[in-house]
Coordinates of C-alpha atoms and ligand atoms in Angstrom, one line a residue:
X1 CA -8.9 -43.9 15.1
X2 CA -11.5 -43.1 18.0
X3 CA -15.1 -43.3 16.7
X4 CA -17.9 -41.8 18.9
X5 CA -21.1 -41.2 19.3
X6 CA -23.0 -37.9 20.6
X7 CA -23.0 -38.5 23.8
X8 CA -19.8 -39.2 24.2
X9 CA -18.5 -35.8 21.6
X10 CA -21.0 -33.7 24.1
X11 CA -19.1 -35.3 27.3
X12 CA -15.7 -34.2 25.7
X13 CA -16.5 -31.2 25.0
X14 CA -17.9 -30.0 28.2
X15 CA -15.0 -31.4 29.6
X16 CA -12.6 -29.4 27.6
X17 CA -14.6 -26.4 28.0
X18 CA -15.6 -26.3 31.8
X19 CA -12.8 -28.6 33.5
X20 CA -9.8 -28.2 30.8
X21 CA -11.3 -24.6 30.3
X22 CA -11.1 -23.8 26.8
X23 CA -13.7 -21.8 26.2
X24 CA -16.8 -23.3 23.7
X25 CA -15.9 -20.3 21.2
X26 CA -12.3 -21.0 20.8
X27 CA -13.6 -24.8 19.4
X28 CA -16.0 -23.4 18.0
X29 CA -13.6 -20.7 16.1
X30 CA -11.0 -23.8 15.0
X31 CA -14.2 -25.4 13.7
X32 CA -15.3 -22.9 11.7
X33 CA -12.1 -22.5 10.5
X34 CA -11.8 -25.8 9.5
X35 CA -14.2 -26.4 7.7
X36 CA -13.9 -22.8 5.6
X37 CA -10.2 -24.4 4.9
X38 CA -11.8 -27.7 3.4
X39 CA -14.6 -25.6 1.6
X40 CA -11.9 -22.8 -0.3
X41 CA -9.9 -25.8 -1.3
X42 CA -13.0 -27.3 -2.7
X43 CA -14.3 -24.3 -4.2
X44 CA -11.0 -24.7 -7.2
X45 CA -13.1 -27.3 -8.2
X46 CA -16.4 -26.3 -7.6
X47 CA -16.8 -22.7 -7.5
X48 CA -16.5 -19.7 -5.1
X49 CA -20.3 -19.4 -4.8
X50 CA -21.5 -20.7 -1.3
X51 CA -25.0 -21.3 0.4
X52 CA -24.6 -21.8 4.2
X53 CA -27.6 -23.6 5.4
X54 CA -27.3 -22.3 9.0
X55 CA -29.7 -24.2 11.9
X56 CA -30.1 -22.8 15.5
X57 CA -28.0 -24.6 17.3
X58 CA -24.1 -24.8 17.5
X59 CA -23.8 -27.0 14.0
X60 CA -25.3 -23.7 12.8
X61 CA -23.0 -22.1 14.4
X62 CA -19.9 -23.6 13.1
X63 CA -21.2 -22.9 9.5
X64 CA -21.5 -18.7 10.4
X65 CA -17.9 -18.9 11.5
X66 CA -17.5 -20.8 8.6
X67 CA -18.7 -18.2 6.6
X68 CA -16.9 -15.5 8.0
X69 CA -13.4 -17.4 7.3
X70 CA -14.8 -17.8 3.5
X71 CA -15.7 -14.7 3.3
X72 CA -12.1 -13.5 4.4
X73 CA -10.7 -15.8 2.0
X74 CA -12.8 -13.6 -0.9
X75 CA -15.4 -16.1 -2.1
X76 CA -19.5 -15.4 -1.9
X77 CA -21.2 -16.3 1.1
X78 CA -25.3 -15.8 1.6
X79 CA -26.5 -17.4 5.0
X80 CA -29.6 -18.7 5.0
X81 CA -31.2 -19.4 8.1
X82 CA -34.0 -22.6 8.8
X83 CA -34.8 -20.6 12.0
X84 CA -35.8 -16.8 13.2
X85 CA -32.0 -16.3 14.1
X86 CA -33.6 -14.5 16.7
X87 CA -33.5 -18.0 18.2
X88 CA -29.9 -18.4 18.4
X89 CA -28.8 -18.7 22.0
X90 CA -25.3 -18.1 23.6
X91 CA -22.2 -19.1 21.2
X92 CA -25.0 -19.6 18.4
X93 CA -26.3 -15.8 19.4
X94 CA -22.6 -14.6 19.5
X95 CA -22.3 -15.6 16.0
X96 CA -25.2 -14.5 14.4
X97 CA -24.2 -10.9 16.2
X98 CA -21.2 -10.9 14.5
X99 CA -22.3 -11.7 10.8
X100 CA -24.8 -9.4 10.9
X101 CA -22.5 -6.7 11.6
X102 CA -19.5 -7.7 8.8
X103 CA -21.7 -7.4 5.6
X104 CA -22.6 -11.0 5.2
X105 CA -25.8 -11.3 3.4
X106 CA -28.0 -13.6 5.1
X107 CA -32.3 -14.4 5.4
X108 CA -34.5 -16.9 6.9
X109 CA -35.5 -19.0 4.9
X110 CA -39.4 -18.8 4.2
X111 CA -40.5 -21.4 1.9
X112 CA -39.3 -19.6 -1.3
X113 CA -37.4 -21.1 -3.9
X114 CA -33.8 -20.6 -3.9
X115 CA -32.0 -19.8 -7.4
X116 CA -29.5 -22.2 -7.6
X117 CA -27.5 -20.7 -10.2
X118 CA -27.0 -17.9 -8.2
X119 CA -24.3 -20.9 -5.8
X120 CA -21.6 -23.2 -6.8
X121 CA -21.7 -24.8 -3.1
X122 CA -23.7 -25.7 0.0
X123 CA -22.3 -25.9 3.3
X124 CA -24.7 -28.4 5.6
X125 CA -24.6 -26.5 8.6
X126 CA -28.5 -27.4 9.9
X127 CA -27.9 -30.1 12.2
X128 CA -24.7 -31.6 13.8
X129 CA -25.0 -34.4 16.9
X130 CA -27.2 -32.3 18.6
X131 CA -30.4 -33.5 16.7
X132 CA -33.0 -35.7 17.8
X133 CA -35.3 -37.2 15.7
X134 CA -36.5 -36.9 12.6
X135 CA -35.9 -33.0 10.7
X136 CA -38.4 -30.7 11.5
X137 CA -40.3 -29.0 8.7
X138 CA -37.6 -26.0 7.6
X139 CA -35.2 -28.5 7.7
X140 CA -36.7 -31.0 5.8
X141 CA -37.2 -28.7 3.1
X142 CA -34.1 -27.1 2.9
X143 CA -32.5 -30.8 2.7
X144 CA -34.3 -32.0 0.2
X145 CA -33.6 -28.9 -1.6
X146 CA -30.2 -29.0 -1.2
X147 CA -30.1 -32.9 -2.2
X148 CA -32.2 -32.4 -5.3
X149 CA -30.2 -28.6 -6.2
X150 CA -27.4 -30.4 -8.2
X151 CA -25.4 -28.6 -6.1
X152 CA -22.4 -30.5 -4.0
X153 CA -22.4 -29.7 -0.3
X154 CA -20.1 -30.1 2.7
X155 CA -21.7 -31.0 5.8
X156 CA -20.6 -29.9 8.9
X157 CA -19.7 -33.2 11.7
X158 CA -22.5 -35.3 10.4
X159 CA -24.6 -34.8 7.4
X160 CA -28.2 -33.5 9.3
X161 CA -31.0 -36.0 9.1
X162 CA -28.5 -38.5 9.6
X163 CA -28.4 -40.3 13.2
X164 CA -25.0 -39.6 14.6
X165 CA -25.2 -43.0 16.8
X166 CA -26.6 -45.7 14.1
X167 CA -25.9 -44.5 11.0
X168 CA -29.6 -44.5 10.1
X169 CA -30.8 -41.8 7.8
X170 CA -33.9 -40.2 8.0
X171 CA -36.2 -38.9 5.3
X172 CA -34.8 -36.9 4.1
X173 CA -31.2 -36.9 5.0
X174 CA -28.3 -34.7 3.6
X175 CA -26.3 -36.8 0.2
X176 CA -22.9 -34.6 1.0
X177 CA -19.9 -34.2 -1.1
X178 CA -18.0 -34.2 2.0
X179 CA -18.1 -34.6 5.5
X180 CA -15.6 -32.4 8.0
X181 CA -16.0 -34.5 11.1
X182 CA -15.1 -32.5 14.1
X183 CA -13.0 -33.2 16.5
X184 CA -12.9 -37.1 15.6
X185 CA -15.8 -39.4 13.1
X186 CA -19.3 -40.3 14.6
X187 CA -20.2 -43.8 14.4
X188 CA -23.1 -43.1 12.1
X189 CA -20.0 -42.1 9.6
X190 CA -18.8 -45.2 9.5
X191 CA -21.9 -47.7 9.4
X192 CA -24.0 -48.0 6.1
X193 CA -26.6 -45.9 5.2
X194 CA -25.0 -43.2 6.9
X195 CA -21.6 -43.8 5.6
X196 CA -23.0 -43.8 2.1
X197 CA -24.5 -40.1 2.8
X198 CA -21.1 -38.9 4.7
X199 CA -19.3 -38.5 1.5
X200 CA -15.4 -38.4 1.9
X201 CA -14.6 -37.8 5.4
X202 CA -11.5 -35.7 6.6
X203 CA -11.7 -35.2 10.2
X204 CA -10.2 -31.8 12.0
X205 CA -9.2 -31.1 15.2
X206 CA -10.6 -28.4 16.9
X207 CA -8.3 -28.0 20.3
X208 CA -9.7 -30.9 22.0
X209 CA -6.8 -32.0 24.4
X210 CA -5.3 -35.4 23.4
X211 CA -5.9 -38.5 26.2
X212 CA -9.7 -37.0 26.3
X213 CA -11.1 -39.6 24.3
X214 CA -9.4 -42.6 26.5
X215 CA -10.4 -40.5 29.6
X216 CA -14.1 -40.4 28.4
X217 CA -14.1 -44.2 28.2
X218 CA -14.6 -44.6 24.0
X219 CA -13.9 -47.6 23.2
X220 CA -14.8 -48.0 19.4
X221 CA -12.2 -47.4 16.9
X222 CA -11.8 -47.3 12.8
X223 CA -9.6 -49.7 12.5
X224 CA -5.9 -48.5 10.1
X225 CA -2.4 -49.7 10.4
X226 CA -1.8 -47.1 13.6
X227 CA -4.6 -49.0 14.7
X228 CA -3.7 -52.4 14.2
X229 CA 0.1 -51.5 15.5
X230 CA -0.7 -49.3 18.5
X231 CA -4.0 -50.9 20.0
X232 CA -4.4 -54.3 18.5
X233 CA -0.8 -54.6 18.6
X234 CA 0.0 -57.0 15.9
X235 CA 2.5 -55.7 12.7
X236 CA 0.0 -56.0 9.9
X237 CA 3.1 -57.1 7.3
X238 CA 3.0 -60.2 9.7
X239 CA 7.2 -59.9 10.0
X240 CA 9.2 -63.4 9.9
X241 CA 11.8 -64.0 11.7
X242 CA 14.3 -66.3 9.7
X243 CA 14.5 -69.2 11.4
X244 CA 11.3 -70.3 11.8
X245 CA 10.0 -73.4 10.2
X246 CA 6.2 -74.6 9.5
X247 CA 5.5 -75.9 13.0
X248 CA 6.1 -72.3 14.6
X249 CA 3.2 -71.3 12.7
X250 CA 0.9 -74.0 13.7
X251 CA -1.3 -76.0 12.4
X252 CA -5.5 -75.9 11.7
X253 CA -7.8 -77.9 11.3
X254 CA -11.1 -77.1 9.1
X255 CA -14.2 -79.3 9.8
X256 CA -16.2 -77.9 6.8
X257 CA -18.1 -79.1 4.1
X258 CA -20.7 -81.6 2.9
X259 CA -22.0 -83.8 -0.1
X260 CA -24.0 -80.8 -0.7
X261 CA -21.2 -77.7 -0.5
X262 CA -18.1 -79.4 -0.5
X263 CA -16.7 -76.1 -2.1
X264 CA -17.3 -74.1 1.4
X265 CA -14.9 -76.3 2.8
X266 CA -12.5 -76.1 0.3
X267 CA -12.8 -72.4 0.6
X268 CA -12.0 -72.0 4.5
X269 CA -9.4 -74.7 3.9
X270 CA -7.2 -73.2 0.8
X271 CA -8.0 -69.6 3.0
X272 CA -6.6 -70.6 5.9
X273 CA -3.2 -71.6 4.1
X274 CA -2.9 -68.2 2.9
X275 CA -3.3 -66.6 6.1
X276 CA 0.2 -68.3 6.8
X277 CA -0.5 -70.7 9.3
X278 CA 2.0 -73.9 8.6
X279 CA -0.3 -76.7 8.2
X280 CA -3.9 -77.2 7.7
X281 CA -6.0 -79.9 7.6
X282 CA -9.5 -80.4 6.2
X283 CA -12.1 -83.0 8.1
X284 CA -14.6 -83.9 5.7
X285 CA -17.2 -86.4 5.8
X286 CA -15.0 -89.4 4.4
X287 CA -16.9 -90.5 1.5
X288 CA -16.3 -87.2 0.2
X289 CA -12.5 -87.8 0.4
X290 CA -11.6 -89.5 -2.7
X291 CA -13.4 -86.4 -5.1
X292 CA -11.5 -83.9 -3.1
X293 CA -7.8 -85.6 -2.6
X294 CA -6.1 -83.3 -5.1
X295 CA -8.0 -80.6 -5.5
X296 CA -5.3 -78.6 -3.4
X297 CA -2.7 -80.8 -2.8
X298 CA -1.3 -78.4 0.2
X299 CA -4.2 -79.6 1.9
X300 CA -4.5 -82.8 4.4
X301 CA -7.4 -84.1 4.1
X302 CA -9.1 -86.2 7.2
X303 CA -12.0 -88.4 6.6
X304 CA -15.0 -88.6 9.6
X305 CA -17.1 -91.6 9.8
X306 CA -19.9 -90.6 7.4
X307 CA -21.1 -94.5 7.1
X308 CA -21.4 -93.1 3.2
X309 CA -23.8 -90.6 3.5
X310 CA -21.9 -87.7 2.8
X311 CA -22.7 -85.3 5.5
X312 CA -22.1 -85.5 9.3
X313 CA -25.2 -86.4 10.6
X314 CA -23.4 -89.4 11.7
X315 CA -20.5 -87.9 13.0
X316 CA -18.8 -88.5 16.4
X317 CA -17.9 -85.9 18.5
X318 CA -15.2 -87.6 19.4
X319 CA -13.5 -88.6 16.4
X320 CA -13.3 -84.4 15.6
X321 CA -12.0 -83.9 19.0
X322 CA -9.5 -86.6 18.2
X323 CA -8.4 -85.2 14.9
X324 CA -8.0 -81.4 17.0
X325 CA -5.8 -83.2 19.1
X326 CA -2.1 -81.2 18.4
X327 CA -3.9 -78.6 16.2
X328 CA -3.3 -75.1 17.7
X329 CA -7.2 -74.1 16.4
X330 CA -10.3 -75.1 14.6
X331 CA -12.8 -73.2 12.6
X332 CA -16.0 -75.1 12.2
X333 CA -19.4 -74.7 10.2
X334 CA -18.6 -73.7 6.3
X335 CA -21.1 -75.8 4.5
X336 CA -21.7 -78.4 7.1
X337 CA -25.2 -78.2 6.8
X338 CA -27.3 -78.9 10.1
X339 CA -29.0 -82.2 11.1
X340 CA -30.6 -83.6 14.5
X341 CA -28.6 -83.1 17.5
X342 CA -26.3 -80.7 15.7
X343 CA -26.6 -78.9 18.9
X344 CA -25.3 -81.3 21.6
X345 CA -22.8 -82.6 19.0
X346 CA -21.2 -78.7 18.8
X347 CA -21.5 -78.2 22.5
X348 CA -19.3 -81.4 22.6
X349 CA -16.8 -80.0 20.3
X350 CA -16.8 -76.9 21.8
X351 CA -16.6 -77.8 25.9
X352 CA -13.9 -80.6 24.6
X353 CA -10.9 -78.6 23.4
X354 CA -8.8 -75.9 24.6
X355 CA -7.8 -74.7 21.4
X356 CA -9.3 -71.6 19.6
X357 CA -12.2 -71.9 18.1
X358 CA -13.9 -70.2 14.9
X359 CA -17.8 -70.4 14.7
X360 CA -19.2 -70.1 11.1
X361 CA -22.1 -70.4 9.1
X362 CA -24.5 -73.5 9.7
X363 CA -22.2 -73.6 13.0
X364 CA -23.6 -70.1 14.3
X365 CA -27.0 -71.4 13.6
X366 CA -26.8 -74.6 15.6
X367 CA -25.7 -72.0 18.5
X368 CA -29.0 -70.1 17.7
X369 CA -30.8 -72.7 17.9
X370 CA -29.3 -74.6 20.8
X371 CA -31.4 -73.7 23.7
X372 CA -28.9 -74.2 26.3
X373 CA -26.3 -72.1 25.0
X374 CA -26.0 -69.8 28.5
X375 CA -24.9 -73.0 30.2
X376 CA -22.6 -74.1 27.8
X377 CA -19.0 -73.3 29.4
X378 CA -17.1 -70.2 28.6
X379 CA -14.2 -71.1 26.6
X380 CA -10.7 -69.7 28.2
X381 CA -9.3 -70.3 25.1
X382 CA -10.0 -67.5 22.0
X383 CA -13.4 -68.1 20.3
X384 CA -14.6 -66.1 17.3
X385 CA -18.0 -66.0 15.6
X386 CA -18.9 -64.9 12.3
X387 CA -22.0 -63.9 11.7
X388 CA -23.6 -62.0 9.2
X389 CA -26.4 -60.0 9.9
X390 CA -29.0 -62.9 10.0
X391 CA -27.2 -65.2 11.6
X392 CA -26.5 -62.3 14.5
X393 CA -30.0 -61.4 14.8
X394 CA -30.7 -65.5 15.0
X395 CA -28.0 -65.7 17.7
X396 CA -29.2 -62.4 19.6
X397 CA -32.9 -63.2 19.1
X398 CA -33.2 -59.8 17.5
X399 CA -34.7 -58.9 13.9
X400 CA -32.2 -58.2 11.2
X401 CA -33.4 -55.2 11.3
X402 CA -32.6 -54.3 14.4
X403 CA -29.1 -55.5 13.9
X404 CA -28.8 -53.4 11.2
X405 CA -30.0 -50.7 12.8
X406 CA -27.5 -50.7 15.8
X407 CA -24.4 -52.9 14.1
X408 CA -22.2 -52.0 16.5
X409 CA -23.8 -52.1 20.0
X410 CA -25.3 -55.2 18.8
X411 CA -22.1 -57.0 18.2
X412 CA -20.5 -55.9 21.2
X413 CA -23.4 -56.9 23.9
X414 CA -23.0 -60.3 22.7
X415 CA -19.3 -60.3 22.9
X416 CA -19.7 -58.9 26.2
X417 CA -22.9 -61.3 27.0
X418 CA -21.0 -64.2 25.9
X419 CA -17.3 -64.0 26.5
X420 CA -16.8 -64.0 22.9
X421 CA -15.0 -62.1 19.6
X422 CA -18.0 -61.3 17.8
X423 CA -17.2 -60.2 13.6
X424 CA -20.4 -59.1 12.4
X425 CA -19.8 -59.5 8.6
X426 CA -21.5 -56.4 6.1
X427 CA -20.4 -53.6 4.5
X428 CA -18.2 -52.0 7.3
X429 CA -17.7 -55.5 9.3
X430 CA -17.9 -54.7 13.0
X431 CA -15.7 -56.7 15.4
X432 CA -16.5 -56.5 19.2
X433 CA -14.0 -57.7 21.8
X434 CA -15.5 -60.1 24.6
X435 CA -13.9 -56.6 26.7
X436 CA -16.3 -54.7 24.9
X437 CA -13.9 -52.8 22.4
X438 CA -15.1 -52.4 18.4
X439 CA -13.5 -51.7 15.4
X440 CA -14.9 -50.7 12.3
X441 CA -13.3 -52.3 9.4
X442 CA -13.0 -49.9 6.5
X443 CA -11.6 -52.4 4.0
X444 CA -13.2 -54.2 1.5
X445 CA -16.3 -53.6 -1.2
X446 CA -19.4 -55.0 -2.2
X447 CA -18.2 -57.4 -4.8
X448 CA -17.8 -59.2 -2.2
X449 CA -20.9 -59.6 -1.4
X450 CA -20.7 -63.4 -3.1
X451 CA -21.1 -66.8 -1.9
X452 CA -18.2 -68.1 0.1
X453 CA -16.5 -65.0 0.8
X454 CA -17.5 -66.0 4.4
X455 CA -16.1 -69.5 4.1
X456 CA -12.7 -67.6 2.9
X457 CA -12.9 -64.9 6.0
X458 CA -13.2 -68.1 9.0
X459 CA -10.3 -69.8 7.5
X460 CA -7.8 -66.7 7.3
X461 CA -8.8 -65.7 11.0
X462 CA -8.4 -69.4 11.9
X463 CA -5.0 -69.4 10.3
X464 CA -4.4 -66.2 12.5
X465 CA -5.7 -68.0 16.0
X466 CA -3.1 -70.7 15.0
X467 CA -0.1 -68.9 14.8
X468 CA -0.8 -67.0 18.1
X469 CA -3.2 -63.9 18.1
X470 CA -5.5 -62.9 20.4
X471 CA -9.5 -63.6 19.2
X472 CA -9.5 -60.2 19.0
X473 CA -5.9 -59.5 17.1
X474 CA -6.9 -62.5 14.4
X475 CA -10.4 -61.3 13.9
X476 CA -9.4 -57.4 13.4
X477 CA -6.5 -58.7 11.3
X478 CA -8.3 -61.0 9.3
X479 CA -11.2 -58.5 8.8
X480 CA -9.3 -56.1 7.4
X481 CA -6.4 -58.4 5.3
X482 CA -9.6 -60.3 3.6
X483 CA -11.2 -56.3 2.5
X484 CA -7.5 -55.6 1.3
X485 CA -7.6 -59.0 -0.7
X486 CA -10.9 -58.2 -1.7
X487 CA -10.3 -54.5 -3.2
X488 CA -7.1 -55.5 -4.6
X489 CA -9.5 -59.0 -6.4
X490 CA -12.0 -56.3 -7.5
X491 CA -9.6 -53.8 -9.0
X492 CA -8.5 -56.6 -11.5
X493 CA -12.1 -57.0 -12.5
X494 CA -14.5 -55.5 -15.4
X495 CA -17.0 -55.1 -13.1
X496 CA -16.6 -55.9 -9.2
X497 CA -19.9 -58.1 -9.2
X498 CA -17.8 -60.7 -11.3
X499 CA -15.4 -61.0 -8.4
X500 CA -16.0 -64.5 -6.7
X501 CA -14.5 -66.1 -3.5
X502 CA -11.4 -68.0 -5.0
X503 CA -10.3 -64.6 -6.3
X504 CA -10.5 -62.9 -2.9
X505 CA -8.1 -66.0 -1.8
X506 CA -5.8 -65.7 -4.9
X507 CA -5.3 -61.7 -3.2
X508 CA -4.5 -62.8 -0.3
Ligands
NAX1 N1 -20.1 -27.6 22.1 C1 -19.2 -27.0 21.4 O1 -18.5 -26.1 21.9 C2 -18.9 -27.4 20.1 C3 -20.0 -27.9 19.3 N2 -19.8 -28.2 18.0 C4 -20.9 -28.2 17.0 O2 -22.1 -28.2 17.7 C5 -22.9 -29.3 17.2 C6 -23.9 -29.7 18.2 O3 -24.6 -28.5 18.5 P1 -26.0 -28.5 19.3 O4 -25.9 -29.5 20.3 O5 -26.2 -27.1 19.6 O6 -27.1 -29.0 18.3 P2 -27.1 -29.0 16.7 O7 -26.6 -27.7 16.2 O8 -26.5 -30.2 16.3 O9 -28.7 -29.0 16.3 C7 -29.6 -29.1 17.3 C8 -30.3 -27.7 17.2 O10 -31.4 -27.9 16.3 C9 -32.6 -28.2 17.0 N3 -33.0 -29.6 16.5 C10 -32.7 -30.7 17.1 N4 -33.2 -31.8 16.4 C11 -33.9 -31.2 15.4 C12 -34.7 -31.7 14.3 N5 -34.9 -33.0 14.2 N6 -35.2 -30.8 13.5 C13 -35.0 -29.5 13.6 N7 -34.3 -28.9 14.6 C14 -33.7 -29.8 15.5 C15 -32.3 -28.2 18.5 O11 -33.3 -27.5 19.1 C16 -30.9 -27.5 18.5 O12 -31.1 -26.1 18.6 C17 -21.9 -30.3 16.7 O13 -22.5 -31.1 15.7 C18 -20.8 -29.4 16.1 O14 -21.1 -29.0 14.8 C19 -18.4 -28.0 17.5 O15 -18.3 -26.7 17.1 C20 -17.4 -28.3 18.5 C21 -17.6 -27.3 19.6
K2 K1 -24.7 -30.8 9.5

């Protein structure tokens, strides 16, 4: 549900403690508490040997309480310290007062060498949102001792080294078992490395009033069915009624492919019939027309002038605007390839009709590259781009890097820059609202990771404009209905690198 970054945890939970008045210990006590119920349910499998790696602050904290609970429960707890404890302050101080005087064995950890075999588990309780920058020395060490000790660990809200806003992990950065988010999942949970580090996540509450997260303005969300029903508000079975016929499903038009990838259009095409819209139909440059007539015979085709060259470097504005003409949306870009005045010709397309409007591919890049995007006019009508990385870095003038780096504020300032549903395509897709809401698909897998699994994604949310949802409702939807078709593709497969785009389609 909610995802959040530090900030925003450290503004709820001031809240609830100074203006809701539960007092920090209390959370602090149900975190704990927590987190020793996940580890003595773990510890059937893994042993009833644990290592708390305790840091200063109150993610060290948590783990003491922790390891009180566990110690209650009857399995072995030793606390190991990164700092003097002596440093402890307030809650963290309260803590450390009361496991030194309830015969937990505990030391500061000096740079010796700890015996593994004398623990089964590690709790990661050295840094929680409160860190900043890369692990200072103690840390470091005991992290990658931890990682390399063979042993599993459990880290406490966020695996430490890991940045709690991006996802980025430093060097080094806790591998966890598991990760017992408190309270609700940071964004760096849920966006790759990060999410790779997390582990399994279960997240606890901790007393946290509900509403606080709404109150506090978070507007980033995981996306699941609760999600889809209660916030996107679409039924993700996609209900008929009865007595409905193909016209109340509308009808889309594709204006894809070229001499050269005639396939991507065939793709976003066949793609967009299975996202259920009632008709679709395929402009292609008309000399490809006669090769493709029955490759899928559900399929309309409409040639565009072409004067036989196979592409659409001749092509008319005019005659696609013609074609959209009783279509209730259009994706364009899948394997169009670019050519002079691509730019003036999309701008055309794009100020010309009122319907919605998917951006793909060489279509995102003729945006990129068109220099008088700001003054193109902002469509009323829904309009979704679908980047990947590099063509979102192109379009934002930013480095893929930098994109990767920040996935999801960098999807939503353009949404928000540009009056646009961003889907920012990758492992964890990201779709920003032009309102400035995200949600983190958790669907999908890296098999599909393969050449016109894009094509395939613009056509179902096309499909979805066309029968009525929101930019935002068909680009959620589709995101996460094309990762379901995608795992359910890979499951059937030796090996999920063999799964290719027509499968993901066949899932659908
Ligand atoms: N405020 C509260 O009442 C609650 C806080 N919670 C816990 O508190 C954590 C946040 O605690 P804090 O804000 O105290 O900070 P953390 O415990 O996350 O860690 C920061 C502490 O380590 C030091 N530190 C920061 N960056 C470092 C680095 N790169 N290398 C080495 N040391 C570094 C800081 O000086 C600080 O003392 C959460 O992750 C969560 O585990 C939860 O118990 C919920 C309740
Ligand atoms: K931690």
């Amino acid at each position: 549900m909610f995802v959040l970054t530090a900030d925003e945890m450290r503004r709820i939970d001031f809240d609830t403690i100074e203006r809701v008045g539960i007092p920090a210990l209390v959370l602090m006590e149900n975190a704990g508490r927590a987190v020793a119920e996940e580890i003595a349910e773990l510890s059937e499998t893994v042993g009833r040997r644990w290592l708390i790696l305790a840091g200063k602050g109150n993610n060290g904290a948590d783990g003491l309480v922790a390891a009180r609970h566990l110690q209650d429960a009857g399995l072995t707890v030793t606390v190991l310290y990164a700092d003097d404890p002596a440093l402890l302050r307030n809650e963290a101080a309260v803590q450390r007062n009361i496991a030194s005087r309830i015969g937990l064995t505990y030391s500061q950890y000096n740079g010796n060498t700890i015996n593994w075999k004398d623990y089964d588990g590690i709790v990661d309780a050295l840094l929680g949102t409160g860190s900043k920058g890369k692990p200072r020395e103690a840390y470091a060490n005991l992290i990658g001792l931890a990682n390399d000790s063979g042993r599993p660990i459990v880290a406490i809200d966020i695996p430490s080294g890991l940045d709690a806003d991006t996802g980025e992990a430093g060097e080094p950065c806790v591998r966890a078992m598991r990760t017992v988010a408190l309270g609700f999942k940071k964004r760096g949970l849920l966006q790759y490395p990060g999410a790779a580090h997390a582990g399994d996540v279960t997240v606890r509450k901790i007393g946290i009033p509900p509403g606080l997260a709404e109150q506090h303005g978070v507007r980033t969300y995981e996306v699941d069915k609760e999600v889809l029903k209660s916030h996107i508000g679409i039924d993700p079975s996609m209900e008929r009624a009865a007595d409905t016929h193909k016209g109340t499903y509308g009808h889309v038009l594709v204006a894809a492919g070229s001499k050269a990838m005639s396939g991507a259009g065939l793709l976003s095409a066949t793609a967009a019939l299975r996202g259920g819209c009632g008709l679709v139909s395929w402009a292609v440059p008309e000399s490809l027309v006669p090769s493709l007539m029955s490759r899928q015979p559900e399929l309309m085709l409409a040639g565009v002038a072409d004067e036989g060259c196979g592409d659409w470097t001749k092509a008319d504005p005019r005659e696609l605007l013609s074609l959209a003409q009783g279509k209730q949306a259009l994706v364009i870009g899948p394997g169009m390839g670019r050519w002079e005045g691509d730019g003036a010709w999309l701008r055309a397309i794009w100020e010309g009709t009122e319907i919605p409007l998917v951006i793909d591919a060489d279509a995102l890049n003729m945006i990129a590259d068109a220099d008088d995007f700001a003054s193109w006019a902002v469509r009323q009508a829904p309009t979704v781009l679908t980047p990947h990385p590099g063509e979102m870095a192109r379009l934002a003038d930013l480095s893929t890097r930098d994109v990767q780096r920040d996935r999801i504020e960098a999807a939503r300032g353009y949404a928000v820059k540009h009056g646009v549903t961003v889907v920012l395509k990758g492992a964890r897709t990201v779709c920003a609202a032009a309102e400035g809401e995200v949600y983190i698909n958790v669907t999908g897998n890296a098999g599909m990771a393969t050449g016109g699994a894009g094509d395939v994604l613009a056509g179902v949310i096309g499909s979805l404009l066309a029968q009525g949802l929101t930019g935002r409702q068909a680009a959620v939807l589709g995101v996460y209905w094309h990762g379901e078709a995608g795992d359910r593709a890979a499951a059937r497969r030796q090996a999920p690198g063999s799964l290719i785009a027509g499968d993901i389609i066949a899932e659908l």
